[in-house]
mmCIF file with all atom_site columns, C-alpha atoms in Angstrom:
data_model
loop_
_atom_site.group_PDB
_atom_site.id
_atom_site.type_symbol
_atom_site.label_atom_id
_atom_site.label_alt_id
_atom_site.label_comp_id
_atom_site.label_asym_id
_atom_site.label_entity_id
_atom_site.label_seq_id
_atom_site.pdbx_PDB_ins_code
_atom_site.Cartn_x
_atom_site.Cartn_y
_atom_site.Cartn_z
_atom_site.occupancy
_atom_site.B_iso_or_equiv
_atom_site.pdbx_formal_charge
_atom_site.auth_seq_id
_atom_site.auth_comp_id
_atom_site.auth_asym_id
_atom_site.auth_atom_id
_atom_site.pdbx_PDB_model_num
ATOM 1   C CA . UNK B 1 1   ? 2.388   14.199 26.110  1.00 0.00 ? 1   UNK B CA 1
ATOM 2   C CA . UNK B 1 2   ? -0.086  16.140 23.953  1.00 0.00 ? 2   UNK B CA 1
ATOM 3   C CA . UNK B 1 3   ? -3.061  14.594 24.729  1.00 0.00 ? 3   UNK B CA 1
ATOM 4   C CA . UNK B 1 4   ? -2.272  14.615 28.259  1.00 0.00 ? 4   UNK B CA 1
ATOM 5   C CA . UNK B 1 5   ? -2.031  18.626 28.630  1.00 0.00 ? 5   UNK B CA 1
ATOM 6   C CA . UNK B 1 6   ? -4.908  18.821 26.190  1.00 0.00 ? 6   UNK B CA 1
ATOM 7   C CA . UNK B 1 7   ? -6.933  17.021 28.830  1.00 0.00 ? 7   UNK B CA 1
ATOM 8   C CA . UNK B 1 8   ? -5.479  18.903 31.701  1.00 0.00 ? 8   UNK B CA 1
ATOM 9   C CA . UNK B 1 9   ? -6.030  22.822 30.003  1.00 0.00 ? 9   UNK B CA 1
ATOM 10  C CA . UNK B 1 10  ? -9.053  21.532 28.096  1.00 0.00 ? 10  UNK B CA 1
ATOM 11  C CA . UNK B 1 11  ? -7.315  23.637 25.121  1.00 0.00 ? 11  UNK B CA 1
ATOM 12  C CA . UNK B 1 12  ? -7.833  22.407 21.920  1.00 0.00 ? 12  UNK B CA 1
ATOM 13  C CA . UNK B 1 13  ? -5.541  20.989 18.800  1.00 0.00 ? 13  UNK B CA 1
ATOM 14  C CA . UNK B 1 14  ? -5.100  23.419 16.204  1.00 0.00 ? 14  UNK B CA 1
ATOM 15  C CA . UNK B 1 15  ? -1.731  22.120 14.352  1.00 0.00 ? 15  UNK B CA 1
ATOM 16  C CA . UNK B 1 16  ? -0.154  18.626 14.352  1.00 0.00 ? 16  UNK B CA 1
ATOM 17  C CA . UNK B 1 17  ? 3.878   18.207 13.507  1.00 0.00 ? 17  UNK B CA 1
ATOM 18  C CA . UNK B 1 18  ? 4.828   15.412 12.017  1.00 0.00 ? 18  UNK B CA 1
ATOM 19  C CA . UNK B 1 19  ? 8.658   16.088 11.109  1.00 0.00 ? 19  UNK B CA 1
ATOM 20  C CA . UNK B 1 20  ? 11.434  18.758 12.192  1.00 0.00 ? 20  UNK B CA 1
ATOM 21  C CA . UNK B 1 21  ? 10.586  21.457 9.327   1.00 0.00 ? 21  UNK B CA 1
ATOM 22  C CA . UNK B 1 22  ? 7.831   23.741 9.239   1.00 0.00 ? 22  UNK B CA 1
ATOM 23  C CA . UNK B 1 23  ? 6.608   21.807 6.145   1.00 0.00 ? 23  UNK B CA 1
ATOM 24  C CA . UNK B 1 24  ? 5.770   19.007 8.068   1.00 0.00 ? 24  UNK B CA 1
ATOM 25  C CA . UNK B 1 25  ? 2.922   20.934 9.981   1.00 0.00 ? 25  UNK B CA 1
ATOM 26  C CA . UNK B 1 26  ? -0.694  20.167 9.382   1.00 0.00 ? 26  UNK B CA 1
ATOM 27  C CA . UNK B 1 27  ? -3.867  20.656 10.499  1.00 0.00 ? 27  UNK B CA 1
ATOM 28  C CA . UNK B 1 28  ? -5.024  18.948 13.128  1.00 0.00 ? 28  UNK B CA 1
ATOM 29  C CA . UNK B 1 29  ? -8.154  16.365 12.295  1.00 0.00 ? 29  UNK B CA 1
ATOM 30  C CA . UNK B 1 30  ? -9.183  13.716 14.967  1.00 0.00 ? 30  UNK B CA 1
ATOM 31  C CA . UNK B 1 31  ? -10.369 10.982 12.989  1.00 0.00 ? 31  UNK B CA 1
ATOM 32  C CA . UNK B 1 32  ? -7.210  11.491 10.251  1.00 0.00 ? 32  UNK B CA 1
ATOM 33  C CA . UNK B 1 33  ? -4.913  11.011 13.636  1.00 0.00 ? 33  UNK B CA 1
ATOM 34  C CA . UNK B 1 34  ? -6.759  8.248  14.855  1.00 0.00 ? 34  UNK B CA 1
ATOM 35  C CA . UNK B 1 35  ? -6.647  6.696  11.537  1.00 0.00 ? 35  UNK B CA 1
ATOM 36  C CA . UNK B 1 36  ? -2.629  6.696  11.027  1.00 0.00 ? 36  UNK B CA 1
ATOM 37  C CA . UNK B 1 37  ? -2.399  5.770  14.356  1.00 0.00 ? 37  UNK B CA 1
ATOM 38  C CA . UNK B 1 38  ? -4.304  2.728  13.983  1.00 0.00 ? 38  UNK B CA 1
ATOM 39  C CA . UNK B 1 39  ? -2.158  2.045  10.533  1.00 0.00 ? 39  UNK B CA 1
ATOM 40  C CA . UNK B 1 40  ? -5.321  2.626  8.233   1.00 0.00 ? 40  UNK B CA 1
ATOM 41  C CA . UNK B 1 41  ? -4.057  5.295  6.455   1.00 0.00 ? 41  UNK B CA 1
ATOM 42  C CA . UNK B 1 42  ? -5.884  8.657  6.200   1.00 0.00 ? 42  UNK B CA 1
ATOM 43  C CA . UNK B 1 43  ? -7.907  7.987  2.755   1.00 0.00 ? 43  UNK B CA 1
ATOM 44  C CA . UNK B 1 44  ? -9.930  11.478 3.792   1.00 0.00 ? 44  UNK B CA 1
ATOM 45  C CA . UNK B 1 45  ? -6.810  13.509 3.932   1.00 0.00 ? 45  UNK B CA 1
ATOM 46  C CA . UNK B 1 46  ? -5.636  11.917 1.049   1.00 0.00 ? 46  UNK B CA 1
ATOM 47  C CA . UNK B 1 47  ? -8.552  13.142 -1.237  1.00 0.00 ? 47  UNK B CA 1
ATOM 48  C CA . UNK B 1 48  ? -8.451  16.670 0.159   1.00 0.00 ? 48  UNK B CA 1
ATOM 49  C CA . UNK B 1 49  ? -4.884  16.702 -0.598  1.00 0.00 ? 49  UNK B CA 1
ATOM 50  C CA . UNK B 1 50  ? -5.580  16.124 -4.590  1.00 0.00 ? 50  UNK B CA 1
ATOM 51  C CA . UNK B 1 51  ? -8.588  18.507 -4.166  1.00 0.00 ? 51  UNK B CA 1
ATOM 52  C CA . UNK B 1 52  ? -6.441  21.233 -3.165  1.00 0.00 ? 52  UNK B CA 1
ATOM 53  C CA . UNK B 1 53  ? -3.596  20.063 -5.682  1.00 0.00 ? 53  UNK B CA 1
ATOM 54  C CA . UNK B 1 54  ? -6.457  20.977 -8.534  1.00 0.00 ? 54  UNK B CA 1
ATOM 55  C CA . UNK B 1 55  ? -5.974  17.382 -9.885  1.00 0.00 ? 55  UNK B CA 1
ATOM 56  C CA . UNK B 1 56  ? -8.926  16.575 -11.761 1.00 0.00 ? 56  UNK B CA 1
ATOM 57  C CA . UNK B 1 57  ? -9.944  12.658 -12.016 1.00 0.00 ? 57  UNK B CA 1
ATOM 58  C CA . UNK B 1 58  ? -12.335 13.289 -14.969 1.00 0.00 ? 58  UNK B CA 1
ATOM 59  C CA . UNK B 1 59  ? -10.050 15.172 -17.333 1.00 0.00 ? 59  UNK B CA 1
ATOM 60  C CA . UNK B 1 60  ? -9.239  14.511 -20.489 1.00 0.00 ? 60  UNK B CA 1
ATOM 61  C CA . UNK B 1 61  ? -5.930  13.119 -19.395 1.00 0.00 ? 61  UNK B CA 1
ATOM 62  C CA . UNK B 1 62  ? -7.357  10.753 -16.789 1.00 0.00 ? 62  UNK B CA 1
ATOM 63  C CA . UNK B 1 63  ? -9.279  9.417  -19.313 1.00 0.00 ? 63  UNK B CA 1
ATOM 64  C CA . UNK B 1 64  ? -7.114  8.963  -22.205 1.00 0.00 ? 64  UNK B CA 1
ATOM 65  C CA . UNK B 1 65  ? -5.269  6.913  -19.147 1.00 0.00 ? 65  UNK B CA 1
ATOM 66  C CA . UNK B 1 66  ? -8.123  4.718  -18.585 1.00 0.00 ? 66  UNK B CA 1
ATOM 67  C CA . UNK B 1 67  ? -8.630  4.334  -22.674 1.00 0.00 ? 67  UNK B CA 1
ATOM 68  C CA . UNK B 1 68  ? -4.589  3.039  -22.866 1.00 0.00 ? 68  UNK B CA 1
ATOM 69  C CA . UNK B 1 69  ? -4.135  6.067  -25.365 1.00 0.00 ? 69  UNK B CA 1
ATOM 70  C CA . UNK B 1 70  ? -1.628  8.724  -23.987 1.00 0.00 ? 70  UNK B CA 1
ATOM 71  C CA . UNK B 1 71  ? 1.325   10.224 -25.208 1.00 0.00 ? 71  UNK B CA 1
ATOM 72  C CA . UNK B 1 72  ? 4.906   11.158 -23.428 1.00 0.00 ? 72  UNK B CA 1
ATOM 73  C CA . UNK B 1 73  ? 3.183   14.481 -23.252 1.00 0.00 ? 73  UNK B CA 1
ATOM 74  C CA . UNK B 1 74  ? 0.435   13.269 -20.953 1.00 0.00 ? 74  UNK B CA 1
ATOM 75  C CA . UNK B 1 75  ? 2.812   11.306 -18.921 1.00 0.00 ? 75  UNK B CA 1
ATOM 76  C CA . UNK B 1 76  ? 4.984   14.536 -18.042 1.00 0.00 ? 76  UNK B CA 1
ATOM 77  C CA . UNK B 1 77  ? 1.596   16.351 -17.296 1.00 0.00 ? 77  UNK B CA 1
ATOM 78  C CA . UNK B 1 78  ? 0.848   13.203 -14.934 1.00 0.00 ? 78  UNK B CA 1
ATOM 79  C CA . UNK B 1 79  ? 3.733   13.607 -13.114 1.00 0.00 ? 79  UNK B CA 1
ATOM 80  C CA . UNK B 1 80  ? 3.591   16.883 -13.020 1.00 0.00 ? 80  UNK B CA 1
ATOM 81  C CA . UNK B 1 81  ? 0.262   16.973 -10.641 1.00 0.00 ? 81  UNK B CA 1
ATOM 82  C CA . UNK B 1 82  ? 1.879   14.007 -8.733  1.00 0.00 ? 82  UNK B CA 1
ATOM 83  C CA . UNK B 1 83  ? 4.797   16.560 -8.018  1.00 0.00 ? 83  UNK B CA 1
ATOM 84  C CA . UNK B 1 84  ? 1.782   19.310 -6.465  1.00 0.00 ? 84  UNK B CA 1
ATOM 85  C CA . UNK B 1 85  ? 0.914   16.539 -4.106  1.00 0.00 ? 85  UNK B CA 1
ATOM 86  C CA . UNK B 1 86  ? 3.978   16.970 -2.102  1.00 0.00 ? 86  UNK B CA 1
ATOM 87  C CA . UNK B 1 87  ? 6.813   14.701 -0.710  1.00 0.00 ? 87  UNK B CA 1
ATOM 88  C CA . UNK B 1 88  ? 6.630   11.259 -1.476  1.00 0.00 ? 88  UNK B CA 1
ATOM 89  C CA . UNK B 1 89  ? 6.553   10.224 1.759   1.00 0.00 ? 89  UNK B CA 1
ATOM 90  C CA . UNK B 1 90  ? 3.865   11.731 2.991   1.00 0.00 ? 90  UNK B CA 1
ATOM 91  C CA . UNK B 1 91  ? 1.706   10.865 0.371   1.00 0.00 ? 91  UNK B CA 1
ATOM 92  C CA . UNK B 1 92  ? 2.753   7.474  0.856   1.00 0.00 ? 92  UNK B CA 1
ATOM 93  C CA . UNK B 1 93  ? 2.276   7.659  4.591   1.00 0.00 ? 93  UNK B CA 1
ATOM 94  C CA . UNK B 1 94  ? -1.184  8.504  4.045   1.00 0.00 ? 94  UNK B CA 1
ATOM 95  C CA . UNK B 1 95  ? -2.622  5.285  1.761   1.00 0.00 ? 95  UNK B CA 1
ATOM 96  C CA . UNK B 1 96  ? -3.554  2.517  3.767   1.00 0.00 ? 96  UNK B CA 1
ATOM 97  C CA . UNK B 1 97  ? -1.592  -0.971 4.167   1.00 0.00 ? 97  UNK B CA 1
ATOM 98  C CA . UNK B 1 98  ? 2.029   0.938  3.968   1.00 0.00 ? 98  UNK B CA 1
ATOM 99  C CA . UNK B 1 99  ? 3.987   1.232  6.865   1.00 0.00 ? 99  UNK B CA 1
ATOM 100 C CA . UNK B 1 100 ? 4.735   4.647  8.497   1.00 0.00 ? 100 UNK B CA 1
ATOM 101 C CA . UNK B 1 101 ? 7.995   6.112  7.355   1.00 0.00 ? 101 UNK B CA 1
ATOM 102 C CA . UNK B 1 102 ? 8.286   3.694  4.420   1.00 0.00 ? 102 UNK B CA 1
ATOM 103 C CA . UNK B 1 103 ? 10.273  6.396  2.465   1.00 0.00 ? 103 UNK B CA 1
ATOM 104 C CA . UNK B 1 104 ? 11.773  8.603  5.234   1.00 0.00 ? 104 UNK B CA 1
ATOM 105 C CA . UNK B 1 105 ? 14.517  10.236 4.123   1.00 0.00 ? 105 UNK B CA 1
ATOM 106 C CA . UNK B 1 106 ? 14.587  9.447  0.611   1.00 0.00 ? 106 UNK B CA 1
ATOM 107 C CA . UNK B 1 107 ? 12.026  12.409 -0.037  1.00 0.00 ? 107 UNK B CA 1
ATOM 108 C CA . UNK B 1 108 ? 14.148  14.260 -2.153  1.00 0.00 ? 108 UNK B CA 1
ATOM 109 C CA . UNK B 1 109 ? 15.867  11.437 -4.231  1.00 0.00 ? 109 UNK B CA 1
ATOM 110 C CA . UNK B 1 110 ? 11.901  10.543 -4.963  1.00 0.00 ? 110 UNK B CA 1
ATOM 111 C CA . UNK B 1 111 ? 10.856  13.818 -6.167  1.00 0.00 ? 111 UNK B CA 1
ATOM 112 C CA . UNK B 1 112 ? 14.202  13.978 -8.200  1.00 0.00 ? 112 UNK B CA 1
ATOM 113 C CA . UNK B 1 113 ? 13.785  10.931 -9.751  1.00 0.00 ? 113 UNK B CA 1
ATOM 114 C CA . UNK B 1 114 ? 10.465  12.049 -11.186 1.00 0.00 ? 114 UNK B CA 1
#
C-alpha cells in the first residue's frame, strides 16, 4: 500500500490516518509507527501528547496526589486534563502492553462517563 508507492515516488510521509474522521489524522513519525506496529506502544508520542495538553507532572496537584491529600476539587481538575488528552482510545492505544483497538467504539461512552 503506502509504503509501497512511497518507495516507488520516493515521496515522503507527511500525515498518517488512523480512523475515518479527520480527527484521527496525525503526524507522521517513523519510529512512533514502527513502535505500534510492533505492539510496544508509542511511549514518545504519548509524552508529547501531555506536553501539548499543558499537563504539568510537578504541580501542586500532582503532588498533593503523590502525598494521598486531595480533595473532590483536585479530582475534577484531574480529570479535567485527562479530558485535553483526547479520546480514550487513542490514548489507550498508545501505552504499551494494550492491545490495538481495546476501546474502539466506546470513545464517546468513555469520555461521557468521566
Amino acid at each position: 500500500g503506502a509504503l509501497s508507492a512511497v518507495a516507488a515516488t520516493g515521496a515522503p510521509i507527511i500525515f498518517l490516518g488512523t480512523g475515518e474522521h479527520f480527527d484521527d489524522l496525525e503526524v507522521f513519525s517513523a519510529q512512533s509507527f514502527v513502535s505500534r506496529l510492533l505492539g510496544f506502544g508509542d511511549v514518545e508520542g504519548l509524552v508529547d501528547k501531555i506536553k501539548s495538553a499543558g499537563i504539568d507532572s510537578q504541580s501542586d496537584l500532582y503532588k498533593r496526589f503523590t502525598e494521598g491529600d486531595f480533595t473532590l476539587r483536585d479530582m475534577y481538575e484531574h480529570l479535567q486534563n485527562v479530558i485535553k488528552l483526547g479520546p480514550m482510545g487513542k490514548f489507550m492505544d498508545m501505552l504499551p502492553g494494550l492491545p490495538q483497538g481495546m476501546m474502539k467504539g466506546k470513545e464517546k461512552e468513555s469520555t461521557q462517563q468521566l
